[in-house]
Amino acid sequence: MNSELHNGVDASNPASGRSADNGAGKGRFFGWDIHGDGRKIAPGAVVAPNERLNWPRTIGIGAQHVIAMFGATLLVPLLTGFPINTTLLFSGLGTILFLLITRNRLPSYLGSSFAFIAPLTATQAQGIGAQLGVVITAGALLTLVGVIVKFAGRRILDAVMPPAVTGAIVALIGLNLAPAATKNFASQPLIAFVTMAVIILATVAGRGMISRLGVLIGVLVGWAFAAASGGLSPESTEAVGNAAWFGLPTFHAPEFHINAMLIGLPVIVVLIAENVGHVKAVAAMTGKNLDDIAGDALIADGLATTIAGSAGGSGTTTYAENIGVMAATRVYSTAAYWVAALTAIALAFIPKFGALILTIPTGVLGGATIVLYGLIGMLGVRIWMDEQVDFNNPVNLTAAATALIAGIGNLTLNVGSITLEGIAWGSVGIIVGYPIMNWLYRKIGEGRS
């Protein structure tokens, strides 16, 4: 990943410098400058966020962004029971809202966040209304965090959630889902194995876009294998034929249950990490300092998530998959993201497309999620490594260990009439307990100086 980021801008190349500088300033809501002749990118140069190539090329790059986001965006509603078309609709609308709030300075596609899978799966029995309450609560809180960061700066995040805490919460969210992945895998083991093997092969042995689209490729191959081997449900395939070509997405009203809402709160830690990481990655690729819009990015994703939850869509986040498209093409134009967003919105009004996606069998989902859920967990470990968290320090070691076991073992306890599960206990426990443990270590324990 680091080599890709550094290949994005060559500081010694004047063309590269001009492209990066053109995006300076406060940005604008609409309109892009034509990059060069609109057809070619000079060696070492990049197409800045406020620039674009001609429209045929921009539409082509936008199509690549649609392909990049498909696998992840459609898997989340499949796993959580959300309507496919509604999720696509709010994914596209959320992306447009994000681009407007960041004034077209931060190219990004907002797709379904995997962080929501755990709390939405845990609350699925309460119905989609309760699940939407989870999404809205997380979105509203993320918006509030964005406002605080916008006015107080990012240092407030480091004070409240140091890397030891952030990494543990991200890791336990992913690893908490392990039983769901293995259950789906066991339902159709051969189909699941084929899916998993293709994802691993494409990710590890593939290059460029093949590697970055490993999940999508694996799902498509597993899906095709399932169809050839009779692994598709007859009911789901019949539903495709009965579905209309054009129609409105399915909308739902949210309900608010305290126990469900509390389960979803730890998700914002992941969303913060993903959004701030996206800002850093785009800044590195374009050679621009974008720290001043980190708060705007959090506000935009928070509002997009809140709006999605208000009518039936899943929570959103910035997508690393689309960073890969930008690194490969050297095109960071936000115009391509407008194309991708409008394409997603158009697909949302094709019920037959949603019905087709619902034919993906549980074996394919099991093969994909056994990799994906593990990757979410390893993202937490990566945060620890990137921030060089010292696990020789007993505070970091003990706090992380305790939170992880509470999350992975899905510790479930009742507080009055409210039932809280492992993600809530692990996350709240480490957020509250870490500063207390740190104070004890420094004032009473061996950390005293």
Short mmCIF file of C-alpha atoms in Angstrom, two decimals:
data_model
loop_
_atom_site.label_atom_id
_atom_site.label_comp_id
_atom_site.label_asym_id
_atom_site.label_seq_id
_atom_site.Cartn_x
_atom_site.Cartn_y
_atom_site.Cartn_z
CA MET A 1 0.00 0.00 0.00
CA ASN A 2 2.82 2.40 0.84
CA SER A 3 4.40 1.98 -2.60
CA GLU A 4 1.10 2.83 -4.24
CA LEU A 5 0.70 5.96 -2.16
CA HIS A 6 4.15 7.23 -2.98
CA ASN A 7 3.72 6.51 -6.67
CA GLY A 8 0.72 8.83 -6.78
CA VAL A 9 2.73 12.09 -6.86
CA ASP A 10 6.26 12.78 -7.97
CA ALA A 11 7.44 15.91 -6.21
CA SER A 12 10.22 16.34 -8.74
CA ASN A 13 7.82 16.46 -11.67
CA PRO A 14 6.34 19.92 -12.37
CA ALA A 15 3.24 18.47 -13.99
CA SER A 16 2.61 16.44 -10.91
CA GLY A 17 3.01 19.49 -8.71
CA ARG A 18 0.57 21.56 -10.75
CA SER A 19 -2.06 18.83 -10.61
CA ALA A 20 -1.79 18.61 -6.87
CA ASP A 21 -1.88 22.35 -6.37
CA ASN A 22 -4.92 22.93 -8.54
CA GLY A 23 -7.08 21.45 -5.81
CA ALA A 24 -5.90 23.93 -3.20
CA GLY A 25 -8.27 26.26 -1.44
CA LYS A 26 -11.75 25.78 -0.14
CA GLY A 27 -13.00 23.68 -3.02
CA ARG A 28 -16.28 24.11 -4.85
CA PHE A 29 -19.60 22.33 -5.06
CA PHE A 30 -19.82 21.88 -8.83
CA GLY A 31 -17.59 22.16 -11.89
CA TRP A 32 -14.17 20.74 -12.77
CA ASP A 33 -11.20 22.00 -14.76
CA ILE A 34 -10.17 19.90 -17.77
CA HIS A 35 -6.88 18.12 -17.07
CA GLY A 36 -4.49 18.74 -19.96
CA ASP A 37 -6.14 17.80 -23.24
CA GLY A 38 -8.79 15.77 -21.41
CA ARG A 39 -7.48 12.49 -22.78
CA LYS A 40 -4.00 11.78 -21.47
CA ILE A 41 -2.19 12.04 -18.14
CA ALA A 42 1.47 13.07 -18.32
CA PRO A 43 3.99 10.67 -16.74
CA GLY A 44 4.16 11.35 -12.99
CA ALA A 45 1.11 13.65 -13.05
CA VAL A 46 -2.28 13.03 -11.45
CA VAL A 47 -5.79 14.24 -12.19
CA ALA A 48 -6.61 16.30 -9.10
CA PRO A 49 -9.99 16.18 -7.32
CA ASN A 50 -11.03 19.49 -8.92
CA GLU A 51 -10.07 18.30 -12.42
CA ARG A 52 -11.48 15.74 -14.82
CA LEU A 53 -10.73 14.06 -18.12
CA ASN A 54 -13.27 14.26 -20.94
CA TRP A 55 -16.67 12.82 -20.08
CA PRO A 56 -16.33 9.46 -21.91
CA ARG A 57 -13.12 8.73 -19.97
CA THR A 58 -14.60 10.07 -16.73
CA ILE A 59 -17.65 7.83 -17.15
CA GLY A 60 -15.35 4.86 -17.78
CA ILE A 61 -13.41 5.53 -14.57
CA GLY A 62 -16.70 6.03 -12.71
CA ALA A 63 -17.76 2.57 -13.91
CA GLN A 64 -14.58 1.14 -12.38
CA HIS A 65 -15.53 2.72 -9.06
CA VAL A 66 -18.97 1.09 -9.28
CA ILE A 67 -17.36 -2.32 -9.84
CA ALA A 68 -14.94 -1.72 -6.96
CA MET A 69 -17.69 -0.94 -4.46
CA PHE A 70 -20.17 -3.61 -5.56
CA GLY A 71 -18.84 -6.62 -3.70
CA ALA A 72 -18.71 -5.00 -0.27
CA THR A 73 -21.76 -2.75 -0.63
CA LEU A 74 -24.06 -5.61 -1.63
CA LEU A 75 -22.69 -8.16 0.86
CA VAL A 76 -23.76 -6.14 3.90
CA PRO A 77 -27.52 -6.11 3.14
CA LEU A 78 -27.29 -9.77 2.13
CA LEU A 79 -25.85 -10.66 5.52
CA THR A 80 -28.09 -8.43 7.62
CA GLY A 81 -31.43 -8.78 5.84
CA PHE A 82 -31.57 -5.20 4.54
CA PRO A 83 -33.19 -4.49 1.16
CA ILE A 84 -30.56 -4.49 -1.61
CA ASN A 85 -32.01 -1.70 -3.74
CA THR A 86 -32.63 0.61 -0.78
CA THR A 87 -29.04 0.16 0.37
CA LEU A 88 -27.80 1.00 -3.13
CA LEU A 89 -30.00 4.10 -3.25
CA PHE A 90 -28.67 5.54 -0.01
CA SER A 91 -25.14 4.54 -0.91
CA GLY A 92 -25.37 6.74 -4.00
CA LEU A 93 -27.17 9.57 -2.20
CA GLY A 94 -24.67 9.38 0.67
CA THR A 95 -21.77 9.68 -1.75
CA ILE A 96 -23.27 12.82 -3.31
CA LEU A 97 -23.85 14.31 0.15
CA PHE A 98 -20.24 13.50 1.11
CA LEU A 99 -18.88 15.19 -2.02
CA LEU A 100 -20.98 18.30 -1.39
CA ILE A 101 -20.04 18.64 2.29
CA THR A 102 -16.34 18.19 1.52
CA ARG A 103 -16.77 20.61 -1.39
CA ASN A 104 -15.42 18.09 -3.92
CA ARG A 105 -11.99 18.17 -2.27
CA LEU A 106 -12.04 14.59 -0.97
CA PRO A 107 -12.78 11.91 -3.59
CA SER A 108 -14.63 9.04 -1.95
CA TYR A 109 -17.41 6.53 -2.45
CA LEU A 110 -19.61 5.79 0.56
CA GLY A 111 -20.56 2.12 0.57
CA SER A 112 -22.03 -0.20 3.18
CA SER A 113 -19.81 -0.47 6.25
CA PHE A 114 -18.81 -3.96 7.41
CA ALA A 115 -18.60 -2.56 10.93
CA PHE A 116 -22.40 -2.60 11.07
CA ILE A 117 -22.66 -6.33 10.34
CA ALA A 118 -22.09 -7.40 13.95
CA PRO A 119 -24.67 -5.12 15.64
CA LEU A 120 -27.21 -5.54 12.82
CA THR A 121 -26.86 -9.32 12.97
CA ALA A 122 -27.21 -9.24 16.77
CA THR A 123 -30.42 -7.19 16.52
CA GLN A 124 -31.91 -8.92 13.45
CA ALA A 125 -34.43 -10.83 15.56
CA GLN A 126 -35.92 -7.51 16.74
CA GLY A 127 -36.81 -6.58 13.16
CA ILE A 128 -35.48 -4.13 10.61
CA GLY A 129 -37.00 -1.17 12.49
CA ALA A 130 -34.74 -1.83 15.48
CA GLN A 131 -31.77 -2.35 13.15
CA LEU A 132 -32.40 1.04 11.56
CA GLY A 133 -32.43 2.57 15.04
CA VAL A 134 -28.91 1.20 15.45
CA VAL A 135 -27.83 2.82 12.18
CA ILE A 136 -29.36 6.20 13.02
CA THR A 137 -27.84 6.27 16.51
CA ALA A 138 -24.36 5.52 15.17
CA GLY A 139 -24.76 8.07 12.39
CA ALA A 140 -25.94 10.83 14.73
CA LEU A 141 -23.08 10.20 17.14
CA LEU A 142 -20.54 10.15 14.30
CA THR A 143 -21.90 13.49 13.11
CA LEU A 144 -21.43 14.90 16.60
CA VAL A 145 -17.86 13.60 16.70
CA GLY A 146 -17.26 15.26 13.33
CA VAL A 147 -18.47 18.61 14.63
CA ILE A 148 -16.15 18.32 17.65
CA VAL A 149 -13.19 17.39 15.44
CA LYS A 150 -13.95 20.25 13.06
CA PHE A 151 -13.70 22.82 15.83
CA ALA A 152 -11.30 21.19 18.32
CA GLY A 153 -9.01 19.34 15.90
CA ARG A 154 -8.09 15.68 15.59
CA ARG A 155 -6.11 15.72 18.82
CA ILE A 156 -9.37 15.25 20.71
CA LEU A 157 -9.73 11.79 19.14
CA ASP A 158 -6.28 10.72 20.28
CA ALA A 159 -7.07 11.87 23.83
CA VAL A 160 -10.33 9.93 24.11
CA MET A 161 -9.40 6.89 22.01
CA PRO A 162 -5.67 6.17 21.97
CA PRO A 163 -4.44 3.52 19.49
CA ALA A 164 -4.48 0.75 22.12
CA VAL A 165 -8.21 1.32 22.63
CA THR A 166 -9.11 1.89 18.97
CA GLY A 167 -7.27 -1.22 17.78
CA ALA A 168 -8.95 -3.43 20.39
CA ILE A 169 -12.46 -2.23 19.52
CA VAL A 170 -11.93 -2.67 15.77
CA ALA A 171 -10.48 -6.15 16.32
CA LEU A 172 -13.26 -7.39 18.59
CA ILE A 173 -15.97 -6.17 16.18
CA GLY A 174 -14.53 -8.35 13.42
CA LEU A 175 -13.69 -11.39 15.53
CA ASN A 176 -17.10 -11.32 17.23
CA LEU A 177 -18.55 -12.34 13.84
CA ALA A 178 -16.47 -15.51 13.52
CA PRO A 179 -19.32 -17.92 14.48
CA ALA A 180 -21.61 -16.44 11.82
CA ALA A 181 -18.96 -16.89 9.13
CA THR A 182 -18.21 -20.50 10.05
CA LYS A 183 -21.92 -21.35 10.25
CA ASN A 184 -22.53 -20.08 6.71
CA PHE A 185 -19.39 -21.85 5.52
CA ALA A 186 -20.56 -25.18 6.94
CA SER A 187 -23.96 -24.89 5.24
CA GLN A 188 -22.40 -25.36 1.76
CA PRO A 189 -18.76 -26.25 2.39
CA LEU A 190 -17.68 -26.93 -1.22
CA ILE A 191 -19.20 -23.71 -2.57
CA ALA A 192 -17.76 -21.81 0.40
CA PHE A 193 -14.30 -23.28 -0.16
CA VAL A 194 -14.29 -22.37 -3.85
CA THR A 195 -15.34 -18.80 -2.99
CA MET A 196 -12.74 -18.45 -0.26
CA ALA A 197 -9.97 -19.98 -2.38
CA VAL A 198 -10.63 -17.61 -5.29
CA ILE A 199 -10.68 -14.57 -2.97
CA ILE A 200 -7.36 -15.60 -1.42
CA LEU A 201 -5.81 -16.43 -4.81
CA ALA A 202 -6.92 -13.15 -6.40
CA THR A 203 -5.83 -11.09 -3.39
CA VAL A 204 -2.44 -12.73 -2.89
CA ALA A 205 -1.40 -13.73 -6.42
CA GLY A 206 -3.24 -11.04 -8.37
CA ARG A 207 -1.83 -7.68 -9.37
CA GLY A 208 -3.36 -4.23 -9.70
CA MET A 209 -7.15 -4.21 -9.92
CA ILE A 210 -7.32 -8.04 -9.79
CA SER A 211 -5.89 -7.96 -6.29
CA ARG A 212 -8.05 -5.05 -5.14
CA LEU A 213 -11.26 -6.65 -6.44
CA GLY A 214 -10.51 -10.05 -4.92
CA VAL A 215 -13.74 -10.19 -2.91
CA LEU A 216 -15.93 -9.33 -5.89
CA ILE A 217 -14.12 -11.85 -8.11
CA GLY A 218 -14.42 -14.57 -5.48
CA VAL A 219 -18.14 -13.94 -4.98
CA LEU A 220 -18.80 -14.00 -8.74
CA VAL A 221 -16.85 -17.25 -9.24
CA GLY A 222 -18.48 -18.87 -6.18
CA TRP A 223 -21.89 -17.71 -7.38
CA ALA A 224 -21.30 -19.19 -10.84
CA PHE A 225 -20.03 -22.46 -9.29
CA ALA A 226 -23.14 -22.63 -7.10
CA ALA A 227 -25.38 -22.11 -10.13
CA ALA A 228 -23.56 -24.84 -12.09
CA SER A 229 -23.66 -27.31 -9.19
CA GLY A 230 -27.31 -26.75 -8.24
CA GLY A 231 -26.51 -24.70 -5.15
CA LEU A 232 -28.99 -21.87 -5.81
CA SER A 233 -32.36 -21.79 -4.09
CA PRO A 234 -35.22 -22.49 -6.55
CA GLU A 235 -37.35 -19.90 -4.74
CA SER A 236 -34.75 -17.16 -5.21
CA THR A 237 -34.22 -17.90 -8.89
CA GLU A 238 -37.98 -17.90 -9.45
CA ALA A 239 -38.17 -14.50 -7.72
CA VAL A 240 -35.82 -13.04 -10.33
CA GLY A 241 -38.24 -13.91 -13.11
CA ASN A 242 -41.16 -12.46 -11.19
CA ALA A 243 -39.40 -9.21 -10.25
CA ALA A 244 -40.23 -6.04 -12.19
CA TRP A 245 -37.65 -4.21 -14.27
CA PHE A 246 -38.51 -0.84 -12.79
CA GLY A 247 -39.93 0.09 -9.38
CA LEU A 248 -39.34 1.97 -6.15
CA PRO A 249 -36.98 0.58 -3.49
CA THR A 250 -38.51 -0.78 -0.29
CA PHE A 251 -38.54 1.73 2.56
CA HIS A 252 -38.84 1.02 6.29
CA ALA A 253 -39.38 3.18 9.38
CA PRO A 254 -36.87 3.05 12.26
CA GLU A 255 -37.61 1.99 15.82
CA PHE A 256 -35.51 2.84 18.83
CA HIS A 257 -34.69 0.20 21.44
CA ILE A 258 -32.06 1.08 24.02
CA ASN A 259 -30.38 -2.33 24.08
CA ALA A 260 -30.07 -2.37 20.28
CA MET A 261 -28.79 1.20 20.15
CA LEU A 262 -26.09 0.48 22.73
CA ILE A 263 -24.88 -2.53 20.76
CA GLY A 264 -24.28 -0.30 17.76
CA LEU A 265 -22.33 2.49 19.45
CA PRO A 266 -18.86 0.88 19.16
CA VAL A 267 -19.26 0.99 15.38
CA ILE A 268 -18.36 4.68 15.37
CA VAL A 269 -14.80 3.81 16.42
CA VAL A 270 -14.38 1.87 13.17
CA LEU A 271 -16.05 4.61 11.12
CA ILE A 272 -13.75 7.24 12.63
CA ALA A 273 -10.68 5.12 11.86
CA GLU A 274 -11.84 4.47 8.28
CA ASN A 275 -12.69 8.10 7.52
CA VAL A 276 -9.54 9.58 9.06
CA GLY A 277 -7.48 6.88 7.32
CA HIS A 278 -9.14 7.76 4.02
CA VAL A 279 -8.25 11.43 4.46
CA LYS A 280 -4.61 10.48 5.13
CA ALA A 281 -4.46 8.13 2.13
CA VAL A 282 -5.89 10.65 -0.34
CA ALA A 283 -3.59 13.35 1.05
CA ALA A 284 -0.57 11.11 0.50
CA MET A 285 -1.61 10.22 -3.04
CA THR A 286 -2.38 13.77 -4.14
CA GLY A 287 0.41 15.51 -2.22
CA LYS A 288 -2.04 17.79 -0.40
CA ASN A 289 -2.67 18.40 3.28
CA LEU A 290 -6.33 17.57 3.88
CA ASP A 291 -6.35 17.53 7.69
CA ASP A 292 -8.67 20.54 7.71
CA ILE A 293 -11.53 18.49 6.23
CA ALA A 294 -11.23 15.45 8.51
CA GLY A 295 -14.11 16.86 10.55
CA ASP A 296 -16.14 17.50 7.41
CA ALA A 297 -15.58 13.89 6.31
CA LEU A 298 -16.86 12.56 9.64
CA ILE A 299 -19.88 14.89 9.53
CA ALA A 300 -20.67 13.84 5.96
CA ASP A 301 -20.45 10.12 6.69
CA GLY A 302 -22.46 10.59 9.88
CA LEU A 303 -25.25 12.41 8.06
CA ALA A 304 -25.22 9.90 5.19
CA THR A 305 -25.53 7.04 7.69
CA THR A 306 -28.33 8.81 9.58
CA ILE A 307 -30.30 9.50 6.40
CA ALA A 308 -29.84 5.91 5.23
CA GLY A 309 -31.09 4.57 8.56
CA SER A 310 -34.15 6.78 8.45
CA ALA A 311 -35.67 4.87 5.52
CA GLY A 312 -34.13 1.41 5.22
CA GLY A 313 -30.49 1.73 4.19
CA SER A 314 -27.40 0.39 5.91
CA GLY A 315 -24.70 2.56 7.49
CA THR A 316 -21.98 3.87 5.19
CA THR A 317 -18.25 4.45 5.21
CA THR A 318 -15.46 5.54 2.88
CA TYR A 319 -14.15 2.65 0.78
CA ALA A 320 -10.55 1.46 0.56
CA GLU A 321 -11.48 -0.44 -2.60
CA ASN A 322 -11.96 2.85 -4.41
CA ILE A 323 -8.63 4.14 -3.17
CA GLY A 324 -7.18 1.24 -5.12
CA VAL A 325 -8.90 2.43 -8.31
CA MET A 326 -7.45 5.92 -7.80
CA ALA A 327 -3.95 4.56 -7.19
CA ALA A 328 -4.16 2.42 -10.33
CA THR A 329 -5.55 5.14 -12.62
CA ARG A 330 -3.93 8.24 -11.03
CA VAL A 331 -7.34 9.89 -11.42
CA TYR A 332 -8.59 11.48 -8.19
CA SER A 333 -11.33 13.47 -9.88
CA THR A 334 -14.51 13.72 -7.84
CA ALA A 335 -16.41 13.83 -11.14
CA ALA A 336 -15.86 10.05 -11.44
CA TYR A 337 -17.49 9.59 -8.04
CA TRP A 338 -20.54 11.56 -9.14
CA VAL A 339 -20.82 9.12 -12.06
CA ALA A 340 -20.54 6.13 -9.68
CA ALA A 341 -23.12 7.60 -7.29
CA LEU A 342 -25.65 8.29 -10.04
CA THR A 343 -25.14 4.76 -11.40
CA ALA A 344 -25.89 3.25 -7.98
CA ILE A 345 -29.03 5.39 -7.66
CA ALA A 346 -30.21 4.25 -11.12
CA LEU A 347 -29.69 0.55 -10.22
CA ALA A 348 -31.72 1.08 -7.04
CA PHE A 349 -34.85 1.50 -9.16
CA ILE A 350 -34.41 -1.90 -10.89
CA PRO A 351 -36.04 -4.53 -8.60
CA LYS A 352 -34.87 -7.36 -10.86
CA PHE A 353 -31.27 -6.43 -10.04
CA GLY A 354 -31.96 -6.70 -6.32
CA ALA A 355 -33.70 -10.04 -6.80
CA LEU A 356 -30.71 -11.32 -8.75
CA ILE A 357 -28.32 -10.43 -5.93
CA LEU A 358 -30.55 -12.31 -3.47
CA THR A 359 -29.83 -15.57 -5.33
CA ILE A 360 -26.30 -15.59 -3.88
CA PRO A 361 -26.32 -18.66 -1.60
CA THR A 362 -25.14 -18.90 2.02
CA GLY A 363 -22.09 -20.91 0.99
CA VAL A 364 -20.77 -18.02 -1.06
CA LEU A 365 -21.42 -15.67 1.86
CA GLY A 366 -19.63 -18.06 4.21
CA GLY A 367 -16.58 -18.27 1.97
CA ALA A 368 -16.41 -14.51 1.61
CA THR A 369 -17.05 -13.61 5.23
CA ILE A 370 -14.54 -16.07 6.66
CA VAL A 371 -11.96 -13.85 4.96
CA LEU A 372 -13.67 -10.49 5.42
CA TYR A 373 -14.50 -10.81 9.10
CA GLY A 374 -10.94 -11.86 9.76
CA LEU A 375 -9.69 -8.83 7.85
CA ILE A 376 -11.79 -6.54 10.06
CA GLY A 377 -10.19 -8.12 13.10
CA MET A 378 -6.71 -7.77 11.60
CA LEU A 379 -7.40 -4.11 10.87
CA GLY A 380 -7.37 -3.61 14.63
CA VAL A 381 -4.01 -5.37 14.83
CA ARG A 382 -2.74 -3.16 12.01
CA ILE A 383 -3.72 -0.07 13.99
CA TRP A 384 -1.61 -1.36 16.88
CA MET A 385 1.33 -2.00 14.56
CA ASP A 386 1.11 1.30 12.68
CA GLU A 387 0.91 3.26 15.94
CA GLN A 388 3.60 1.07 17.56
CA VAL A 389 1.49 0.24 20.61
CA ASP A 390 3.76 -1.11 23.35
CA PHE A 391 2.37 -4.40 24.66
CA ASN A 392 5.16 -4.64 27.18
CA ASN A 393 3.09 -2.03 28.98
CA PRO A 394 0.68 -4.01 31.23
CA VAL A 395 -2.06 -1.41 30.74
CA ASN A 396 -2.16 -1.90 26.96
CA LEU A 397 -1.80 -5.66 27.25
CA THR A 398 -4.42 -6.24 29.94
CA ALA A 399 -6.99 -3.79 28.59
CA ALA A 400 -6.82 -5.22 25.06
CA ALA A 401 -6.83 -8.84 26.25
CA THR A 402 -9.91 -8.38 28.43
CA ALA A 403 -11.86 -6.47 25.78
CA LEU A 404 -11.05 -9.02 23.07
CA ILE A 405 -12.26 -12.00 25.09
CA ALA A 406 -15.49 -10.19 26.05
CA GLY A 407 -16.09 -9.46 22.37
CA ILE A 408 -15.00 -12.75 20.81
CA GLY A 409 -16.82 -14.81 23.44
CA ASN A 410 -19.86 -12.55 23.02
CA LEU A 411 -20.30 -11.96 26.74
CA THR A 412 -24.04 -11.39 27.19
CA LEU A 413 -25.42 -9.90 30.40
CA ASN A 414 -28.63 -8.14 31.42
CA VAL A 415 -28.65 -4.70 32.99
CA GLY A 416 -32.20 -4.46 34.25
CA SER A 417 -34.40 -5.05 31.22
CA ILE A 418 -31.57 -4.26 28.79
CA THR A 419 -29.51 -7.08 27.25
CA LEU A 420 -25.96 -6.14 26.26
CA GLU A 421 -23.71 -8.39 24.21
CA GLY A 422 -19.98 -8.82 23.76
CA ILE A 423 -19.28 -5.92 21.46
CA ALA A 424 -20.91 -3.45 23.85
CA TRP A 425 -19.21 -4.87 26.95
CA GLY A 426 -15.79 -5.08 25.34
CA SER A 427 -15.94 -1.60 23.81
CA VAL A 428 -17.45 0.25 26.76
CA GLY A 429 -15.20 -1.67 29.13
CA ILE A 430 -11.97 -0.62 27.45
CA ILE A 431 -13.07 2.98 26.83
CA VAL A 432 -13.98 3.43 30.50
CA GLY A 433 -11.39 1.11 31.98
CA TYR A 434 -8.29 2.13 30.03
CA PRO A 435 -7.84 5.61 31.57
CA ILE A 436 -8.51 4.18 35.04
CA MET A 437 -5.94 1.41 34.54
CA ASN A 438 -3.46 3.89 33.11
CA TRP A 439 -3.87 6.18 36.14
CA LEU A 440 -3.40 3.26 38.54
CA TYR A 441 -0.28 2.10 36.71
CA ARG A 442 1.30 5.54 36.69
CA LYS A 443 0.32 6.60 40.21
CA ILE A 444 0.53 3.34 42.14
CA GLY A 445 2.05 0.60 39.96
CA GLU A 446 5.44 0.15 38.30
CA GLY A 447 4.80 3.03 35.91
CA ARG A 448 5.24 5.49 38.77
CA SER A 449 8.22 7.78 38.20
#
